[in-house]
Amino acid sequence: MRKVDPAKHEEKRREILEAAGRCFARSGFHGATTSAICAEAKISPGHLFHYFDSKEAMIAAITQARLDDAMVRTERVMESADPFGTFVNGIKDALLTKGRMNNPLLLDMLAEARHNPTMAEIVQESTRQGQAVVAAFLRKGQEEGRVDTNLDPELAAAIVISVIDGSQSIAVRDPKLDKEESGKLLLKMLLRLFAPPAAADGA
Amino acid sequence: MRKVDPAKHEEKRREILEAAGRCFARSGFHGATTSAICAEAKISPGHLFHYFDSKEAMIAAITQARLDDAMVRTERVMESADPFGTFVNGIKDALLTKGRMNNPLLLDMLAEARHNPTMAEIVQESTRQGQAVVAAFLRKGQEEGRVDTNLDPELAAAIVISVIDGSQSIAVRDPKLDKEESGKLLLKMLLRLFAPPAAADGA
DNA sequence: CAATTAATAGACTAATTGGTCTATTAATGT
DNA sequence: ACATTAATAGACCAATTAGTCTATTAATTG
């Protein structure tokens, strides 16, 4: 008989998903056709649907993958020597929209989640997890006296995520705006929100 | 002969556009079919395409209309007795996502603009105008000593818009989160960013 | 009222698109 | 070597969808 390496199967799936990701980024979830994805991945339709049940499933898979990816990277920060400090750096990275933290599909994913219950579930579940992790960082910061203890960590975490989401809109609305500058100001804004009443954090 | 009221024509267009808006809000720009729009507007396809050249044109028109609408409302604030104060109230309204300032298509519009040059142009042009108006409010605030003069009004305006955009994501990511609460915190965050070095704005 | 043209309907279509079916090739284990 | 099954191709299809065409009804004006 034959019993083939499931790792190879997974690898191919990832490969196809990456090609799909490029197509989706270019044309949106609905604008990208399966045949465009086939072309990008250099496979036939039969082959494509051998790996994914439907285009819907591809959209769900890539969304899940991207969100998971962001989660993993965020969680890894927790293991560093200075969690809160590294966390702030992570936000910076996310806001500058350049580090591999960046996900050009974010707006599409959010919009899609407004119309598609499956996607909504994926996004919401991922948000629950992400929010919890961010809240943990904020609590850590509160313990260290670097974050205002009046802030509700869960709520503040939601705000952090919302600001990162919002930062994606800047590139769309004003492509000429310097991302470095806007990112820095967004970060400053968050840090001021975090700052305990005493410390003014002028710079 | 016959020479019919162009106002009536415009009115019907608006009517159809409103129906389309409901469909788009429900299913997204691509998920909503023209026949769904026909059903919602209670007209026939022939009739629909008598008023709009294409679905694309409908998407562009509704986007333009929504953005113009937001602009008009924002501009009107400038005419009030206390522009900056009223402006802050306007932001509050936008963040609470309830006042008629709210536009459930915002995320869809931004996502679409990433893939569709026509939409990109509309969004970017509208942003230019909106940003200018917001920057004017901030300058007013600076003159009145209510806004940090170190802030670049144009850049800060971009941040304000980005935060409002980002606030839309909250409802998607965490529908259970209290909008009142998150809106209040977002507003506080912006006000702290605006605050001149001296005033701490503790509340 | 008659003529004219706008408003409206709705059957129809051309093209696209997600997805299937069959066939072929290439691994793998015995 | 051979049997078995996975990997892959690509022709094909059913359904959907944006958009058209023709016909009818309703205003408007002279």
Short mmCIF file of C-alpha atoms (C1' of nucleotides) in Angstrom, two decimals:
data_model
loop_
_atom_site.label_atom_id
_atom_site.label_comp_id
_atom_site.label_asym_id
_atom_site.label_seq_id
_atom_site.Cartn_x
_atom_site.Cartn_y
_atom_site.Cartn_z
CA MET A 1 0.00 0.00 0.00
CA ARG A 2 0.89 3.58 0.31
CA LYS A 3 0.77 5.90 3.29
CA VAL A 4 2.21 9.24 2.38
CA ASP A 5 3.89 11.86 4.51
CA PRO A 6 1.19 14.10 5.95
CA ALA A 7 3.85 16.75 6.48
CA LYS A 8 4.26 17.04 2.74
CA HIS A 9 0.53 17.48 2.41
CA GLU A 10 0.55 20.28 4.93
CA GLU A 11 3.49 21.89 3.22
CA LYS A 12 1.68 21.94 -0.10
CA ARG A 13 -1.38 23.36 1.54
CA ARG A 14 0.69 26.17 2.96
CA GLU A 15 2.25 26.76 -0.40
CA ILE A 16 -1.12 27.04 -2.09
CA LEU A 17 -2.40 29.22 0.71
CA GLU A 18 0.49 31.60 0.21
CA ALA A 19 -0.29 31.90 -3.46
CA ALA A 20 -3.92 32.49 -2.58
CA GLY A 21 -2.79 35.12 -0.10
CA ARG A 22 -1.03 37.03 -2.83
CA CYS A 23 -4.12 36.86 -5.03
CA PHE A 24 -6.41 37.93 -2.21
CA ALA A 25 -4.12 40.81 -1.31
CA ARG A 26 -4.17 41.93 -4.91
CA SER A 27 -7.86 41.54 -5.71
CA GLY A 28 -9.71 40.92 -2.46
CA PHE A 29 -11.43 37.75 -1.36
CA HIS A 30 -14.17 38.06 -3.93
CA GLY A 31 -12.19 39.66 -6.70
CA ALA A 32 -9.65 36.86 -6.80
CA THR A 33 -10.85 33.94 -8.89
CA THR A 34 -9.95 30.33 -8.22
CA SER A 35 -8.32 30.14 -11.60
CA ALA A 36 -6.15 33.12 -10.73
CA ILE A 37 -5.12 31.26 -7.61
CA CYS A 38 -4.39 28.17 -9.67
CA ALA A 39 -2.23 30.21 -11.99
CA GLU A 40 -0.38 31.86 -9.11
CA ALA A 41 0.21 28.49 -7.44
CA LYS A 42 0.94 26.86 -10.80
CA ILE A 43 -1.52 24.05 -10.29
CA SER A 44 -4.70 22.83 -11.95
CA PRO A 45 -8.22 23.34 -10.60
CA GLY A 46 -8.50 19.64 -9.88
CA HIS A 47 -5.38 19.91 -7.81
CA LEU A 48 -6.52 23.00 -5.98
CA PHE A 49 -9.76 21.41 -4.89
CA HIS A 50 -7.89 18.32 -3.88
CA TYR A 51 -6.36 20.43 -1.12
CA PHE A 52 -9.27 22.68 -0.26
CA ASP A 53 -12.97 21.92 -0.22
CA SER A 54 -14.00 25.31 -1.49
CA LYS A 55 -12.88 28.87 -1.96
CA GLU A 56 -14.72 29.68 1.26
CA ALA A 57 -12.50 27.17 3.02
CA MET A 58 -9.44 28.86 1.58
CA ILE A 59 -10.58 32.23 2.81
CA ALA A 60 -11.25 30.82 6.24
CA ALA A 61 -7.92 28.99 6.31
CA ILE A 62 -5.86 31.99 5.34
CA THR A 63 -7.66 34.19 7.82
CA GLN A 64 -7.11 31.68 10.58
CA ALA A 65 -3.47 31.30 9.61
CA ARG A 66 -2.76 35.01 9.56
CA LEU A 67 -4.45 35.62 12.87
CA ASP A 68 -2.76 32.61 14.49
CA ASP A 69 0.54 33.86 13.20
CA ALA A 70 0.04 37.25 14.79
CA MET A 71 -0.95 35.53 18.02
CA VAL A 72 2.14 33.35 18.14
CA ARG A 73 4.42 36.28 17.57
CA THR A 74 2.64 38.28 20.23
CA GLU A 75 2.78 35.46 22.73
CA ARG A 76 6.46 34.97 22.14
CA VAL A 77 7.03 38.49 23.38
CA MET A 78 5.78 37.42 26.79
CA GLU A 79 8.78 35.16 27.18
CA SER A 80 11.28 37.95 26.85
CA ALA A 81 13.24 39.41 29.76
CA ASP A 82 11.24 42.66 29.81
CA PRO A 83 7.75 41.66 28.67
CA PHE A 84 6.10 45.06 28.80
CA GLY A 85 9.01 46.81 27.16
CA THR A 86 9.17 44.24 24.40
CA PHE A 87 5.42 44.49 24.05
CA VAL A 88 5.66 48.21 23.41
CA ASN A 89 8.21 47.43 20.74
CA GLY A 90 5.81 44.93 19.26
CA ILE A 91 3.09 47.54 19.02
CA LYS A 92 5.58 49.84 17.38
CA ASP A 93 6.38 47.15 14.85
CA ALA A 94 2.70 46.57 14.16
CA LEU A 95 2.04 50.28 13.74
CA LEU A 96 4.92 50.88 11.40
CA THR A 97 3.31 48.40 9.05
CA LYS A 98 6.56 47.00 7.85
CA GLY A 99 7.88 44.33 10.18
CA ARG A 100 6.56 40.92 9.22
CA MET A 101 3.82 41.69 11.70
CA ASN A 102 2.03 43.36 8.84
CA ASN A 103 -1.03 41.75 7.29
CA PRO A 104 -2.32 43.44 4.16
CA LEU A 105 -5.50 41.39 4.36
CA LEU A 106 -6.57 42.78 7.70
CA LEU A 107 -9.15 45.22 6.38
CA ASP A 108 -10.53 42.60 4.03
CA MET A 109 -10.79 40.14 6.88
CA LEU A 110 -12.65 42.58 9.08
CA ALA A 111 -15.01 43.59 6.30
CA GLU A 112 -15.63 39.99 5.38
CA ALA A 113 -16.35 39.11 9.00
CA ARG A 114 -19.17 41.63 8.93
CA HIS A 115 -20.97 39.58 6.30
CA ASN A 116 -19.84 36.02 6.83
CA PRO A 117 -20.66 34.23 10.09
CA THR A 118 -17.86 31.70 9.69
CA MET A 119 -15.34 34.48 9.33
CA ALA A 120 -16.93 36.38 12.18
CA GLU A 121 -16.41 33.40 14.43
CA ILE A 122 -12.76 33.05 13.43
CA VAL A 123 -12.04 36.73 13.91
CA GLN A 124 -13.88 36.91 17.20
CA GLU A 125 -12.23 33.85 18.65
CA SER A 126 -8.82 35.08 17.63
CA THR A 127 -9.63 38.46 19.12
CA ARG A 128 -10.56 36.86 22.42
CA GLN A 129 -7.17 35.22 22.59
CA GLY A 130 -5.23 38.23 21.38
CA GLN A 131 -7.04 40.52 23.73
CA ALA A 132 -6.24 38.26 26.66
CA VAL A 133 -2.55 38.26 25.80
CA VAL A 134 -2.40 42.02 25.40
CA ALA A 135 -4.32 42.46 28.63
CA ALA A 136 -1.74 40.29 30.36
CA PHE A 137 1.02 42.60 29.15
CA LEU A 138 -0.88 45.58 30.43
CA ARG A 139 -1.35 43.96 33.82
CA LYS A 140 2.35 43.25 33.89
CA GLY A 141 2.92 46.91 33.14
CA GLN A 142 0.57 47.88 35.94
CA GLU A 143 2.48 45.69 38.38
CA GLU A 144 5.66 47.40 37.31
CA GLY A 145 4.09 50.82 37.76
CA ARG A 146 4.41 51.59 34.09
CA VAL A 147 0.71 51.48 33.32
CA ASP A 148 -2.11 53.42 34.89
CA THR A 149 -3.84 51.09 37.36
CA ASN A 150 -7.15 52.84 36.69
CA LEU A 151 -7.20 51.29 33.23
CA ASP A 152 -9.23 48.17 32.73
CA PRO A 153 -6.67 45.91 31.04
CA GLU A 154 -9.27 44.09 28.94
CA LEU A 155 -10.80 47.28 27.65
CA ALA A 156 -7.43 48.88 27.05
CA ALA A 157 -6.34 45.78 25.15
CA ALA A 158 -9.34 46.17 22.87
CA ILE A 159 -8.29 49.76 22.26
CA VAL A 160 -4.75 48.71 21.39
CA ILE A 161 -6.04 46.27 18.82
CA SER A 162 -8.45 48.81 17.43
CA VAL A 163 -5.65 51.34 17.01
CA ILE A 164 -3.56 48.80 15.15
CA ASP A 165 -6.52 48.01 12.92
CA GLY A 166 -7.06 51.69 12.35
CA SER A 167 -3.44 52.18 11.41
CA GLN A 168 -4.10 49.99 8.39
CA SER A 169 -6.56 52.52 7.09
CA ILE A 170 -3.92 55.25 6.94
CA ALA A 171 -2.07 53.61 4.08
CA VAL A 172 -5.33 53.40 2.15
CA ARG A 173 -6.56 56.91 2.87
CA ASP A 174 -3.29 58.75 2.49
CA PRO A 175 -0.62 56.62 0.82
CA LYS A 176 1.82 59.51 0.74
CA LEU A 177 1.80 59.98 4.50
CA ASP A 178 5.02 58.92 6.13
CA LYS A 179 4.36 55.68 7.99
CA GLU A 180 7.27 56.22 10.31
CA GLU A 181 5.80 59.50 11.48
CA SER A 182 2.23 58.35 11.84
CA GLY A 183 3.32 55.16 13.54
CA LYS A 184 5.40 57.08 16.04
CA LEU A 185 2.53 59.38 16.88
CA LEU A 186 0.10 56.50 17.26
CA LEU A 187 2.53 54.81 19.62
CA LYS A 188 2.95 58.00 21.59
CA MET A 189 -0.80 58.24 21.84
CA LEU A 190 -1.07 54.74 23.27
CA LEU A 191 1.78 55.31 25.68
CA ARG A 192 0.12 58.46 26.96
CA LEU A 193 -3.04 56.50 27.49
CA PHE A 194 -1.10 53.89 29.43
CA ALA A 195 0.94 56.37 31.45
CA PRO A 196 0.17 56.47 35.17
CA PRO A 197 -1.28 59.80 36.35
CA ALA A 198 2.03 60.92 37.84
CA ALA A 199 4.44 60.42 34.95
CA ALA A 200 3.65 62.76 32.07
CA ASP A 201 5.97 61.14 29.51
CA GLY A 202 6.66 64.34 27.63
CA ALA A 203 8.83 63.13 24.73
CA MET B 1 -42.60 67.33 -25.88
CA ARG B 2 -41.64 66.35 -22.45
CA LYS B 3 -38.93 67.74 -20.19
CA VAL B 4 -39.10 66.07 -16.83
CA ASP B 5 -38.11 67.27 -13.43
CA PRO B 6 -34.44 66.40 -12.90
CA ALA B 7 -35.02 66.67 -9.16
CA LYS B 8 -37.33 63.69 -9.35
CA HIS B 9 -34.62 61.78 -11.15
CA GLU B 10 -32.13 62.58 -8.45
CA GLU B 11 -34.60 61.62 -5.78
CA LYS B 12 -35.14 58.23 -7.34
CA ARG B 13 -31.42 57.72 -7.63
CA ARG B 14 -31.02 58.42 -3.95
CA GLU B 15 -33.83 56.06 -3.17
CA ILE B 16 -32.23 53.24 -5.14
CA LEU B 17 -28.87 54.05 -3.62
CA GLU B 18 -30.33 53.72 -0.16
CA ALA B 19 -31.72 50.31 -0.97
CA ALA B 20 -28.35 49.35 -2.41
CA GLY B 21 -26.75 50.60 0.77
CA ARG B 22 -28.84 48.25 2.86
CA CYS B 23 -27.91 45.35 0.60
CA PHE B 24 -24.23 46.25 0.65
CA ALA B 25 -24.27 46.59 4.42
CA ARG B 26 -25.84 43.16 4.68
CA SER B 27 -23.74 41.27 2.13
CA GLY B 28 -20.81 43.44 1.15
CA PHE B 29 -20.16 45.08 -2.18
CA HIS B 30 -19.50 41.80 -3.93
CA GLY B 31 -21.88 39.62 -1.99
CA ALA B 32 -24.88 41.77 -2.82
CA THR B 33 -26.34 40.93 -6.23
CA THR B 34 -27.99 43.42 -8.50
CA SER B 35 -31.18 41.41 -8.33
CA ALA B 36 -31.09 41.64 -4.54
CA ILE B 37 -30.80 45.38 -4.92
CA CYS B 38 -33.70 45.36 -7.36
CA ALA B 39 -35.79 43.43 -4.88
CA GLU B 40 -34.87 45.75 -2.02
CA ALA B 41 -35.66 48.81 -4.12
CA LYS B 42 -38.72 47.11 -5.59
CA ILE B 43 -37.74 47.82 -9.15
CA SER B 44 -36.82 45.77 -12.20
CA PRO B 45 -33.30 45.26 -13.58
CA GLY B 46 -34.13 47.36 -16.59
CA HIS B 47 -35.15 50.13 -14.26
CA LEU B 48 -32.06 49.80 -12.11
CA PHE B 49 -29.71 50.13 -15.05
CA HIS B 50 -31.72 53.05 -16.30
CA TYR B 51 -30.45 54.92 -13.27
CA PHE B 52 -26.95 53.49 -12.94
CA ASP B 53 -24.55 52.45 -15.66
CA SER B 54 -23.19 49.53 -13.70
CA LYS B 55 -22.87 47.99 -10.28
CA GLU B 56 -19.41 49.52 -10.10
CA ALA B 57 -21.00 52.92 -10.58
CA MET B 58 -23.40 52.17 -7.74
CA ILE B 59 -20.55 51.23 -5.43
CA ALA B 60 -18.68 54.37 -6.36
CA ALA B 61 -21.78 56.51 -5.95
CA ILE B 62 -22.66 55.21 -2.53
CA THR B 63 -19.11 55.54 -1.33
CA GLN B 64 -18.91 59.09 -2.57
CA ALA B 65 -22.27 59.88 -0.99
CA ARG B 66 -21.38 58.47 2.40
CA LEU B 67 -18.05 60.22 2.53
CA ASP B 68 -19.53 63.51 1.34
CA ASP B 69 -22.18 63.19 3.96
CA ALA B 70 -19.63 62.78 6.72
CA MET B 71 -17.74 65.76 5.34
CA VAL B 72 -20.78 68.00 5.32
CA ARG B 73 -21.64 67.12 8.88
CA THR B 74 -18.07 67.70 9.97
CA GLU B 75 -17.85 71.03 8.21
CA ARG B 76 -21.06 72.18 9.79
CA VAL B 77 -19.44 71.83 13.17
CA MET B 78 -17.02 74.59 12.23
CA GLU B 79 -19.87 77.07 12.15
CA SER B 80 -20.81 76.52 15.76
CA ALA B 81 -20.05 78.94 18.56
CA ASP B 82 -17.32 76.76 20.07
CA PRO B 83 -15.80 74.94 17.10
CA PHE B 84 -13.20 72.91 18.93
CA GLY B 85 -15.58 71.91 21.69
CA THR B 86 -18.23 70.91 19.19
CA PHE B 87 -15.58 69.07 17.23
CA VAL B 88 -14.69 66.98 20.26
CA ASN B 89 -18.36 66.17 20.58
CA GLY B 90 -18.40 65.16 16.95
CA ILE B 91 -15.54 62.75 17.50
CA LYS B 92 -17.40 61.34 20.45
CA ASP B 93 -20.43 60.82 18.28
CA ALA B 94 -18.33 59.10 15.62
CA LEU B 95 -16.66 56.86 18.17
CA LEU B 96 -19.86 55.81 19.85
CA THR B 97 -20.96 54.42 16.51
CA LYS B 98 -24.56 55.31 16.99
CA GLY B 99 -25.25 58.90 16.03
CA ARG B 100 -26.13 59.14 12.34
CA MET B 101 -22.45 59.75 11.87
CA ASN B 102 -22.08 56.01 11.70
CA ASN B 103 -21.34 54.30 8.42
CA PRO B 104 -21.50 50.51 8.50
CA LEU B 105 -19.86 50.36 5.09
CA LEU B 106 -16.65 52.03 6.20
CA LEU B 107 -14.58 48.88 6.48
CA ASP B 108 -15.91 47.62 3.18
CA MET B 109 -15.05 50.91 1.55
CA LEU B 110 -11.51 50.88 2.86
CA ALA B 111 -10.97 47.28 1.85
CA GLU B 112 -12.43 47.91 -1.57
CA ALA B 113 -10.21 50.94 -2.05
CA ARG B 114 -7.21 48.69 -1.62
CA HIS B 115 -8.18 46.75 -4.74
CA ASN B 116 -10.07 49.20 -6.89
CA PRO B 117 -8.32 52.32 -8.22
CA THR B 118 -11.57 54.20 -8.76
CA MET B 119 -12.53 53.65 -5.15
CA ALA B 120 -9.04 54.50 -4.01
CA GLU B 121 -9.29 57.84 -5.74
CA ILE B 122 -12.65 58.59 -4.13
CA VAL B 123 -11.49 57.62 -0.66
CA GLN B 124 -8.22 59.49 -0.96
CA GLU B 125 -9.80 62.66 -2.25
CA SER B 126 -12.39 62.58 0.49
CA THR B 127 -9.66 61.97 3.02
CA ARG B 128 -7.72 65.00 1.79
CA GLN B 129 -10.75 67.17 2.40
CA GLY B 130 -11.68 65.59 5.71
CA GLN B 131 -8.16 65.78 6.97
CA ALA B 132 -7.98 69.45 6.11
CA VAL B 133 -11.16 70.17 8.03
CA VAL B 134 -10.04 68.24 11.08
CA ALA B 135 -6.65 69.90 10.95
CA ALA B 136 -8.41 73.26 10.94
CA PHE B 137 -10.22 72.32 14.14
CA LEU B 138 -6.97 71.30 15.71
CA ARG B 139 -5.35 74.57 14.74
CA LYS B 140 -8.28 76.37 16.27
CA GLY B 141 -7.70 74.34 19.40
CA GLN B 142 -4.05 75.26 19.37
CA GLU B 143 -4.92 78.95 19.12
CA GLU B 144 -7.19 78.55 22.10
CA GLY B 145 -4.47 76.78 24.05
CA ARG B 146 -6.47 73.59 24.21
CA VAL B 147 -4.25 71.60 21.89
CA ASP B 148 -0.53 70.93 22.17
CA THR B 149 1.21 73.28 19.75
CA ASN B 150 3.93 70.70 19.18
CA LEU B 151 1.44 68.58 17.27
CA ASP B 152 1.44 68.79 13.52
CA PRO B 153 -2.26 69.41 12.82
CA GLU B 154 -2.24 67.53 9.52
CA LEU B 155 -0.61 64.48 11.01
CA ALA B 156 -2.80 64.58 14.09
CA ALA B 157 -5.85 64.85 11.86
CA ALA B 158 -4.79 61.67 10.08
CA ILE B 159 -4.51 59.99 13.46
CA VAL B 160 -8.00 61.11 14.45
CA ILE B 161 -9.46 59.63 11.28
CA SER B 162 -7.49 56.45 11.75
CA VAL B 163 -8.79 56.06 15.27
CA ILE B 164 -12.36 56.50 14.07
CA ASP B 165 -11.74 53.91 11.36
CA GLY B 166 -10.24 51.61 13.93
CA SER B 167 -13.22 52.01 16.20
CA GLN B 168 -15.28 50.29 13.52
CA SER B 169 -13.26 47.17 13.96
CA ILE B 170 -14.21 46.85 17.62
CA ALA B 171 -17.80 45.97 16.84
CA VAL B 172 -16.59 43.27 14.48
CA ARG B 173 -13.92 41.81 16.74
CA ASP B 174 -15.82 41.93 19.99
CA PRO B 175 -19.53 42.56 19.48
CA LYS B 176 -20.24 42.16 23.15
CA LEU B 177 -17.95 44.97 24.19
CA ASP B 178 -19.81 47.99 25.44
CA LYS B 179 -19.53 50.68 22.78
CA GLU B 180 -20.14 53.43 25.27
CA GLU B 181 -17.15 52.34 27.31
CA SER B 182 -14.76 51.78 24.45
CA GLY B 183 -15.84 54.99 22.78
CA LYS B 184 -15.23 56.95 25.95
CA LEU B 185 -11.78 55.49 26.34
CA LEU B 186 -10.88 56.16 22.72
CA LEU B 187 -11.99 59.74 23.15
CA LYS B 188 -9.96 60.09 26.32
CA MET B 189 -6.99 58.72 24.44
CA LEU B 190 -7.33 61.34 21.71
CA LEU B 191 -7.85 64.13 24.22
CA ARG B 192 -4.70 63.13 26.05
CA LEU B 193 -2.84 63.22 22.79
CA PHE B 194 -4.17 66.69 22.13
CA ALA B 195 -3.59 67.98 25.63
CA PRO B 196 -0.90 70.66 25.97
CA PRO B 197 2.11 69.58 28.10
CA ALA B 198 0.91 71.56 31.10
CA ALA B 199 -2.66 70.33 31.54
CA ALA B 200 -2.75 66.65 32.49
CA ASP B 201 -6.51 66.13 32.03
CA GLY B 202 -6.80 63.54 34.76
CA ALA B 203 -10.48 62.51 34.52
"C1'" DC C 1 -56.16 65.17 -27.21
"C1'" DA C 2 -52.07 63.89 -29.39
"C1'" DA C 3 -47.39 63.52 -29.51
"C1'" DT C 4 -43.42 62.70 -27.22
"C1'" DT C 5 -40.40 60.99 -24.08
"C1'" DA C 6 -39.42 59.34 -19.51
"C1'" DA C 7 -40.29 55.57 -16.22
"C1'" DT C 8 -40.78 50.93 -15.55
"C1'" DA C 9 -41.20 45.90 -16.27
"C1'" DG C 10 -39.35 41.55 -17.04
"C1'" DA C 11 -37.81 37.98 -20.13
"C1'" DC C 12 -33.51 36.99 -21.82
"C1'" DT C 13 -28.30 36.45 -22.55
"C1'" DA C 14 -23.34 36.26 -22.61
"C1'" DA C 15 -19.80 35.54 -19.76
"C1'" DT C 16 -17.78 34.19 -15.72
"C1'" DT C 17 -16.83 31.28 -11.92
"C1'" DG C 18 -16.71 27.93 -8.45
"C1'" DG C 19 -16.43 23.38 -8.61
"C1'" DT C 20 -16.55 18.25 -10.72
"C1'" DC C 21 -15.11 14.20 -13.31
"C1'" DT C 22 -12.08 11.30 -15.56
"C1'" DA C 23 -7.69 10.20 -16.67
"C1'" DT C 24 -2.67 10.01 -16.02
"C1'" DT C 25 1.52 10.03 -13.51
"C1'" DA C 26 4.38 9.27 -9.65
"C1'" DA C 27 5.36 7.47 -5.08
"C1'" DT C 28 5.47 3.89 -1.69
"C1'" DG C 29 5.18 -0.56 0.68
"C1'" DT C 30 5.35 -5.62 0.13
"C1'" DA D 1 7.84 -6.01 -9.89
"C1'" DC D 2 3.34 -4.95 -8.58
"C1'" DA D 3 -0.45 -3.25 -6.33
"C1'" DT D 4 -2.23 0.70 -4.29
"C1'" DT D 5 -3.14 5.19 -3.51
"C1'" DA D 6 -1.77 9.96 -3.59
"C1'" DA D 7 -0.67 13.89 -6.64
"C1'" DT D 8 -1.74 16.27 -10.57
"C1'" DA D 9 -3.80 17.74 -14.98
"C1'" DG D 10 -7.26 19.73 -17.63
"C1'" DA D 11 -11.54 19.35 -20.10
"C1'" DC D 12 -15.96 20.18 -18.72
"C1'" DC D 13 -20.35 21.83 -16.38
"C1'" DA D 14 -24.11 23.97 -13.76
"C1'" DA D 15 -25.24 27.98 -11.70
"C1'" DT D 16 -25.03 32.56 -11.05
"C1'" DT D 17 -24.85 37.32 -12.30
"C1'" DA D 18 -24.20 41.72 -14.37
"C1'" DG D 19 -26.21 43.76 -17.86
"C1'" DT D 20 -29.43 44.14 -22.46
"C1'" DC D 21 -33.52 44.38 -25.32
"C1'" DT D 22 -38.13 45.03 -26.27
"C1'" DA D 23 -42.36 46.33 -24.83
"C1'" DT D 24 -45.66 48.89 -21.96
"C1'" DT D 25 -47.29 52.49 -19.05
"C1'" DA D 26 -47.43 57.05 -17.37
"C1'" DA D 27 -46.32 61.95 -17.43
"C1'" DT D 28 -45.82 66.32 -19.59
"C1'" DT D 29 -46.56 69.82 -23.00
"C1'" DG D 30 -48.39 72.13 -26.93
#
